[in-house]
Amino acid sequence: MTNGPFVQTDLAAHAAARVEDESEARLVERAKSDPQAFGQLYERYVDRIYSYVFYRTGNQQEAEDLTAKTFHKALDHIGRYDNRGVPFSAWLYRIAHNLVANWHRDGARRQELPLEPQAHLAPARGRPEQLAEASEEREALLGAIRRLPSDRQQLLLLKFIDSLPNAQIGDIMGRSEGAIKSLYHRTLIALRDDLTTHGFS
Amino acid sequence: MNKLALERLLSRYAGVWSGDSGAIDDLSDLSPAARAELDSMARLVGLLNSTLEPVAPRDAFVGELRRSLLAEALQRQSWRAAYFGPLRRHWKLTAAATASGVSVAALSAVSAAIWYRGRNL
């Protein structure tokens, strides 16, 4: 083998991920009857689920409400959860996704992404005109994301906010890794086309 | 460049535009137009990375929800212990009572069926 150290690093990372999966599997089993174990799962995922729901709904109050519903629903149904190749995180995200979808449907609301995310964005550095341009670009991008279908929005949020690999995104969205990769490329192309149409090259 | 060709280009040279610093791609056989496409995608991915950042929930909210979930979980735990505990401890009795109940119900159903057929003959 030509790249020995890289292979060993990759194997070590893989082994570490497998150990973590097994320990989470044990934690999930305990959580079915042990409130403290469920609390540990909650601590592990609350930030991620909240962030995802926040971007899908566009405001803090709804994000808190739906995040709370996600975890209460998870608590209701964890006794029936069975890890048949679907990780616990994917199961949790699916609950969140379905609640968000119902929220949109019930309120007939447009899919809102926060128009004022600047409070959550890292401050940009540079001259005033550069800052103004950067801010305009971000707003335009958020507008373009908002115009995407919900599955493409979901894909972008899982990829860029949670930094999930395609395989895990596939678990959450119920698609193959290859389908996610293809969807990702088409989404980027669509996003770029939309930005160009709205005057951003 | 048409969309299908662009998708193939993105798939083939993912390391260039996706920000994977470990990837090494040979770009020498790419046309200037293709390179421009990859550069454009790399910029878009960079903009996505800087725009879509995690949003943290309020500490107060996290604490309140934790307490709410714990209260609900403890309530379920005590309900299960109160209801299923005695059933588990006296499982033989429970099984016998259940079997008796099923037998009585089955006998009743058979008797009713025989009576009903007798009426119709």
Coordinates of C-alpha atoms in Angstrom, one line a residue:
Chain A
M1 CA 0.0 0.0 0.0
T2 CA 1.3 3.4 -0.9
N3 CA -0.3 5.6 1.7
G4 CA 0.1 3.5 4.8
P5 CA -0.3 6.3 7.5
F6 CA -3.5 7.6 5.8
V7 CA -5.0 4.1 5.7
Q8 CA -4.2 3.6 9.4
T9 CA -5.7 7.0 10.3
D10 CA -8.8 6.1 8.3
L11 CA -9.1 2.7 10.0
A12 CA -8.7 4.3 13.4
A13 CA -11.4 6.9 12.7
H14 CA -13.7 4.1 11.5
A15 CA -13.0 2.0 14.6
A16 CA -13.6 5.0 16.8
A17 CA -16.9 5.7 15.0
R18 CA -18.0 2.1 15.5
V19 CA -17.2 2.2 19.2
E20 CA -19.2 5.4 19.5
D21 CA -22.1 3.8 17.6
E22 CA -22.1 0.8 19.9
S23 CA -22.0 3.0 23.1
E24 CA -24.9 5.2 21.7
A25 CA -26.8 2.0 20.9
R26 CA -26.4 0.9 24.6
L27 CA -27.4 4.4 25.8
V28 CA -30.5 4.3 23.6
E29 CA -31.5 0.9 25.0
R30 CA -31.1 2.2 28.6
A31 CA -33.1 5.4 27.7
K32 CA -36.1 3.2 27.1
S33 CA -36.5 2.7 30.8
D34 CA -34.0 5.1 32.4
P35 CA -34.9 8.8 32.5
Q36 CA -31.3 9.8 33.1
A37 CA -30.1 8.0 30.0
F38 CA -32.8 9.8 27.9
G39 CA -31.5 13.0 29.4
Q40 CA -28.0 12.2 28.1
L41 CA -29.4 11.7 24.6
Y42 CA -31.2 15.0 25.0
E43 CA -28.0 16.9 25.9
R44 CA -26.3 15.3 22.9
Y45 CA -28.8 16.4 20.3
V46 CA -30.8 19.4 21.5
D47 CA -28.5 22.0 20.0
R48 CA -28.5 20.3 16.6
I49 CA -32.2 19.7 16.4
Y50 CA -32.9 23.3 17.5
S51 CA -30.5 24.7 14.9
Y52 CA -32.2 22.6 12.2
V53 CA -35.7 23.6 13.2
F54 CA -34.7 27.2 13.6
Y55 CA -33.5 27.5 10.0
R56 CA -36.6 25.6 8.8
T57 CA -39.1 27.8 10.6
G58 CA -37.4 31.2 10.7
N59 CA -38.0 32.2 14.3
Q60 CA -37.0 31.4 17.8
Q61 CA -40.4 30.9 19.3
E62 CA -41.5 28.3 16.8
A63 CA -38.1 26.6 16.9
E64 CA -38.4 26.2 20.6
D65 CA -41.9 24.9 20.4
L66 CA -41.1 22.4 17.7
T67 CA -37.9 21.3 19.3
A68 CA -39.8 20.6 22.6
K69 CA -42.4 18.6 20.6
T70 CA -39.6 16.6 18.9
F71 CA -38.1 15.5 22.2
H72 CA -41.4 14.8 23.9
K73 CA -42.4 12.7 20.9
A74 CA -39.1 10.9 21.0
L75 CA -39.7 10.1 24.7
D76 CA -43.2 8.8 23.8
H77 CA -42.0 6.5 21.2
I78 CA -38.5 5.5 22.3
G79 CA -39.8 2.2 23.6
R80 CA -40.7 1.2 20.1
Y81 CA -37.4 2.5 18.5
D82 CA -35.5 -0.3 16.9
N83 CA -32.0 0.4 15.4
R84 CA -32.5 -1.5 12.1
G85 CA -29.7 0.3 10.4
V86 CA -31.2 3.7 11.1
P87 CA -29.2 5.6 13.7
F88 CA -30.9 7.3 16.6
S89 CA -29.9 10.7 15.3
A90 CA -31.6 10.0 11.9
W91 CA -34.8 8.9 13.8
L92 CA -34.7 12.1 15.8
Y93 CA -34.3 14.3 12.7
R94 CA -37.1 12.5 11.0
I95 CA -39.4 13.4 13.9
A96 CA -38.3 17.0 13.7
H97 CA -38.7 17.1 9.9
N98 CA -42.2 15.7 10.1
L99 CA -43.2 18.2 12.8
V100 CA -41.8 21.1 10.7
A101 CA -43.6 19.8 7.6
N102 CA -46.9 19.6 9.6
W103 CA -46.3 23.1 10.9
H104 CA -45.9 24.4 7.4
R105 CA -49.0 22.6 6.2
D106 CA -51.2 23.5 9.1
G107 CA -50.4 27.2 9.0
A108 CA -50.1 27.3 5.2
R109 CA -47.0 29.3 5.9
R110 CA -44.3 29.8 3.4
Q111 CA -41.0 28.1 4.3
E112 CA -39.3 30.9 6.1
L113 CA -35.7 31.2 6.6
P114 CA -34.6 33.9 9.0
L115 CA -34.2 37.1 7.1
E116 CA -32.3 38.5 10.1
P117 CA -29.7 35.8 10.7
Q118 CA -27.0 38.3 11.1
A119 CA -27.3 38.1 14.8
H120 CA -26.2 34.5 14.6
L121 CA -23.6 35.0 12.0
A122 CA -19.9 35.4 12.8
P123 CA -18.9 39.1 12.3
A124 CA -17.3 39.6 9.0
R125 CA -13.9 41.4 8.8
G126 CA -13.1 44.0 6.2
R127 CA -13.8 47.5 4.9
P128 CA -17.4 48.9 5.1
E129 CA -18.1 48.4 1.5
Q130 CA -16.8 44.8 1.6
L131 CA -18.9 44.2 4.7
A132 CA -22.0 45.6 3.0
E133 CA -21.4 43.4 0.0
A134 CA -20.9 40.3 2.1
S135 CA -24.1 41.0 4.0
E136 CA -26.0 41.4 0.7
E137 CA -24.6 38.2 -0.6
R138 CA -25.7 36.3 2.5
E139 CA -29.2 37.7 2.4
A140 CA -29.4 36.8 -1.3
L141 CA -28.2 33.3 -0.6
L142 CA -30.8 32.8 2.2
G143 CA -33.5 34.1 -0.1
A144 CA -32.4 31.6 -2.7
I145 CA -32.4 28.7 -0.2
R146 CA -35.9 29.7 0.9
R147 CA -37.1 29.3 -2.7
L148 CA -35.8 25.7 -2.9
P149 CA -38.1 22.7 -2.3
S150 CA -38.1 21.5 1.3
D151 CA -36.0 18.4 0.6
R152 CA -33.2 20.5 -0.9
Q153 CA -33.4 22.9 2.0
Q154 CA -33.2 20.0 4.4
L155 CA -30.2 18.6 2.6
L156 CA -28.3 21.9 2.7
L157 CA -29.0 22.4 6.4
L158 CA -27.9 18.9 7.3
K159 CA -24.7 19.3 5.2
F160 CA -23.6 22.8 6.2
I161 CA -25.0 23.2 9.7
D162 CA -24.5 19.7 11.0
S163 CA -21.7 18.8 8.6
L164 CA -23.2 15.4 8.1
P165 CA -21.8 13.1 5.5
N166 CA -24.0 11.9 2.6
A167 CA -24.5 8.5 4.1
Q168 CA -26.0 9.9 7.3
I169 CA -28.1 12.4 5.4
G170 CA -29.4 9.5 3.4
D171 CA -30.4 7.7 6.6
I172 CA -32.4 10.8 7.7
M173 CA -34.0 11.5 4.3
G174 CA -34.6 7.8 3.5
R175 CA -32.5 7.9 0.4
S176 CA -29.3 6.2 -0.8
E177 CA -25.9 7.9 -0.4
G178 CA -25.6 8.1 -4.2
A179 CA -29.0 9.8 -4.5
I180 CA -28.0 12.3 -1.8
K181 CA -24.8 13.1 -3.7
S182 CA -26.7 13.6 -6.9
L183 CA -29.3 15.7 -5.2
Y184 CA -26.6 17.8 -3.6
H185 CA -25.0 18.6 -7.0
R186 CA -28.3 19.5 -8.5
T187 CA -29.2 21.7 -5.5
L188 CA -25.9 23.7 -5.9
I189 CA -26.5 24.2 -9.6
A190 CA -30.1 25.3 -8.9
L191 CA -28.9 27.6 -6.1
R192 CA -26.3 29.2 -8.4
D193 CA -28.8 29.6 -11.2
D194 CA -31.2 31.3 -8.8
L195 CA -28.6 33.7 -7.5
T196 CA -27.5 34.6 -11.1
T197 CA -31.2 35.2 -12.0
H198 CA -31.4 37.6 -9.1
G199 CA -28.3 39.5 -10.1
F200 CA -25.6 37.8 -8.1
S201 CA -22.8 36.2 -10.2
Chain B
M1 CA -22.2 23.8 -20.2
N2 CA -25.5 21.9 -19.9
K3 CA -26.7 20.7 -16.4
L4 CA -25.9 17.1 -16.9
A5 CA -22.3 17.9 -18.0
L6 CA -22.0 20.2 -15.0
E7 CA -23.2 17.5 -12.6
R8 CA -20.6 15.1 -14.0
L9 CA -17.9 17.7 -13.7
L10 CA -18.9 18.4 -10.1
S11 CA -18.9 14.7 -9.3
R12 CA -15.6 14.1 -10.9
Y13 CA -13.8 17.0 -9.3
A14 CA -15.6 17.1 -5.9
G15 CA -12.3 17.7 -4.1
V16 CA -11.7 21.0 -5.9
W17 CA -14.9 22.8 -5.1
S18 CA -16.1 21.1 -1.9
G19 CA -13.3 22.4 0.3
D20 CA -11.6 19.1 0.8
S21 CA -8.1 20.2 1.4
G22 CA -6.8 16.6 1.3
A23 CA -8.1 15.9 -2.2
I24 CA -5.6 16.1 -5.1
D25 CA -7.2 16.5 -8.5
D26 CA -5.4 16.8 -11.8
L27 CA -6.9 19.8 -13.6
S28 CA -4.5 20.0 -16.5
D29 CA -7.0 18.5 -19.0
L30 CA -9.8 20.9 -18.0
S31 CA -10.9 23.7 -20.3
P32 CA -10.9 27.2 -18.9
A33 CA -14.7 27.2 -19.0
A34 CA -14.8 24.0 -16.8
R35 CA -12.3 25.5 -14.4
A36 CA -14.4 28.6 -14.1
E37 CA -17.4 26.4 -13.3
L38 CA -15.5 24.7 -10.5
D39 CA -14.2 28.0 -9.1
S40 CA -17.7 29.3 -9.1
M41 CA -19.0 26.3 -7.2
A42 CA -16.1 26.6 -4.7
R43 CA -17.2 30.2 -4.0
L44 CA -20.8 29.2 -3.5
V45 CA -19.8 26.4 -1.1
G46 CA -17.6 28.9 0.8
L47 CA -20.6 31.3 1.0
L48 CA -22.8 28.5 2.2
N49 CA -20.3 27.6 4.9
S50 CA -20.1 31.2 6.2
T51 CA -23.9 31.8 6.1
L52 CA -25.3 28.6 7.4
E53 CA -23.8 28.4 10.9
P54 CA -25.3 26.6 13.8
V55 CA -27.7 28.6 16.0
A56 CA -27.6 27.8 19.7
P57 CA -30.8 27.6 21.7
R58 CA -31.3 29.8 24.8
D59 CA -29.9 28.2 28.0
A60 CA -33.1 28.9 29.8
F61 CA -35.1 27.0 27.1
V62 CA -32.6 24.0 27.2
G63 CA -33.0 23.8 31.0
E64 CA -36.8 24.1 31.0
L65 CA -37.1 21.4 28.4
R66 CA -34.7 19.1 30.2
R67 CA -36.8 19.4 33.4
S68 CA -40.0 18.9 31.5
L69 CA -38.7 15.7 29.8
L70 CA -37.3 14.4 33.1
A71 CA -40.6 14.9 34.9
E72 CA -42.5 13.1 32.1
A73 CA -40.0 10.2 32.0
L74 CA -40.2 9.8 35.8
Q75 CA -43.9 9.8 35.7
R76 CA -44.0 7.1 33.1
Q77 CA -41.5 5.1 35.1
S78 CA -43.6 5.2 38.3
W79 CA -46.8 4.4 36.3
R80 CA -45.1 1.4 34.8
A81 CA -43.9 0.2 38.2
A82 CA -47.3 0.7 39.8
Y83 CA -49.2 -1.0 37.0
F84 CA -46.9 -3.7 35.7
G85 CA -45.0 -4.4 38.9
P86 CA -47.7 -6.4 40.6
L87 CA -48.5 -8.2 37.3
R88 CA -44.8 -9.2 36.9
R89 CA -44.5 -10.4 40.4
H90 CA -47.6 -12.5 40.2
W91 CA -47.1 -13.6 36.6
K92 CA -48.3 -17.2 37.1
L93 CA -51.6 -15.9 38.6
T94 CA -51.9 -13.4 35.8
A95 CA -51.3 -16.0 33.1
A96 CA -53.8 -18.4 34.7
A97 CA -56.4 -15.7 35.0
T98 CA -55.8 -14.7 31.3
A99 CA -56.0 -18.3 30.1
S100 CA -59.2 -18.8 32.0
G101 CA -60.7 -15.7 30.6
V102 CA -59.8 -16.7 27.0
S103 CA -61.3 -20.2 27.6
V104 CA -64.6 -18.8 28.9
A105 CA -64.8 -16.4 26.0
A106 CA -64.1 -19.2 23.5
L107 CA -66.6 -21.6 25.0
S108 CA -69.2 -18.8 25.0
A109 CA -68.6 -18.0 21.4
V110 CA -68.8 -21.7 20.4
S111 CA -72.0 -22.2 22.4
A112 CA -73.5 -19.1 20.8
A113 CA -72.6 -20.3 17.3
I114 CA -74.2 -23.7 18.0
W115 CA -77.4 -22.2 19.3
Y116 CA -77.6 -19.8 16.4
R117 CA -77.2 -22.6 13.9
G118 CA -79.8 -24.7 15.8
R119 CA -82.3 -21.8 15.5
N120 CA -81.8 -21.5 11.7
L121 CA -82.2 -25.3 10.9

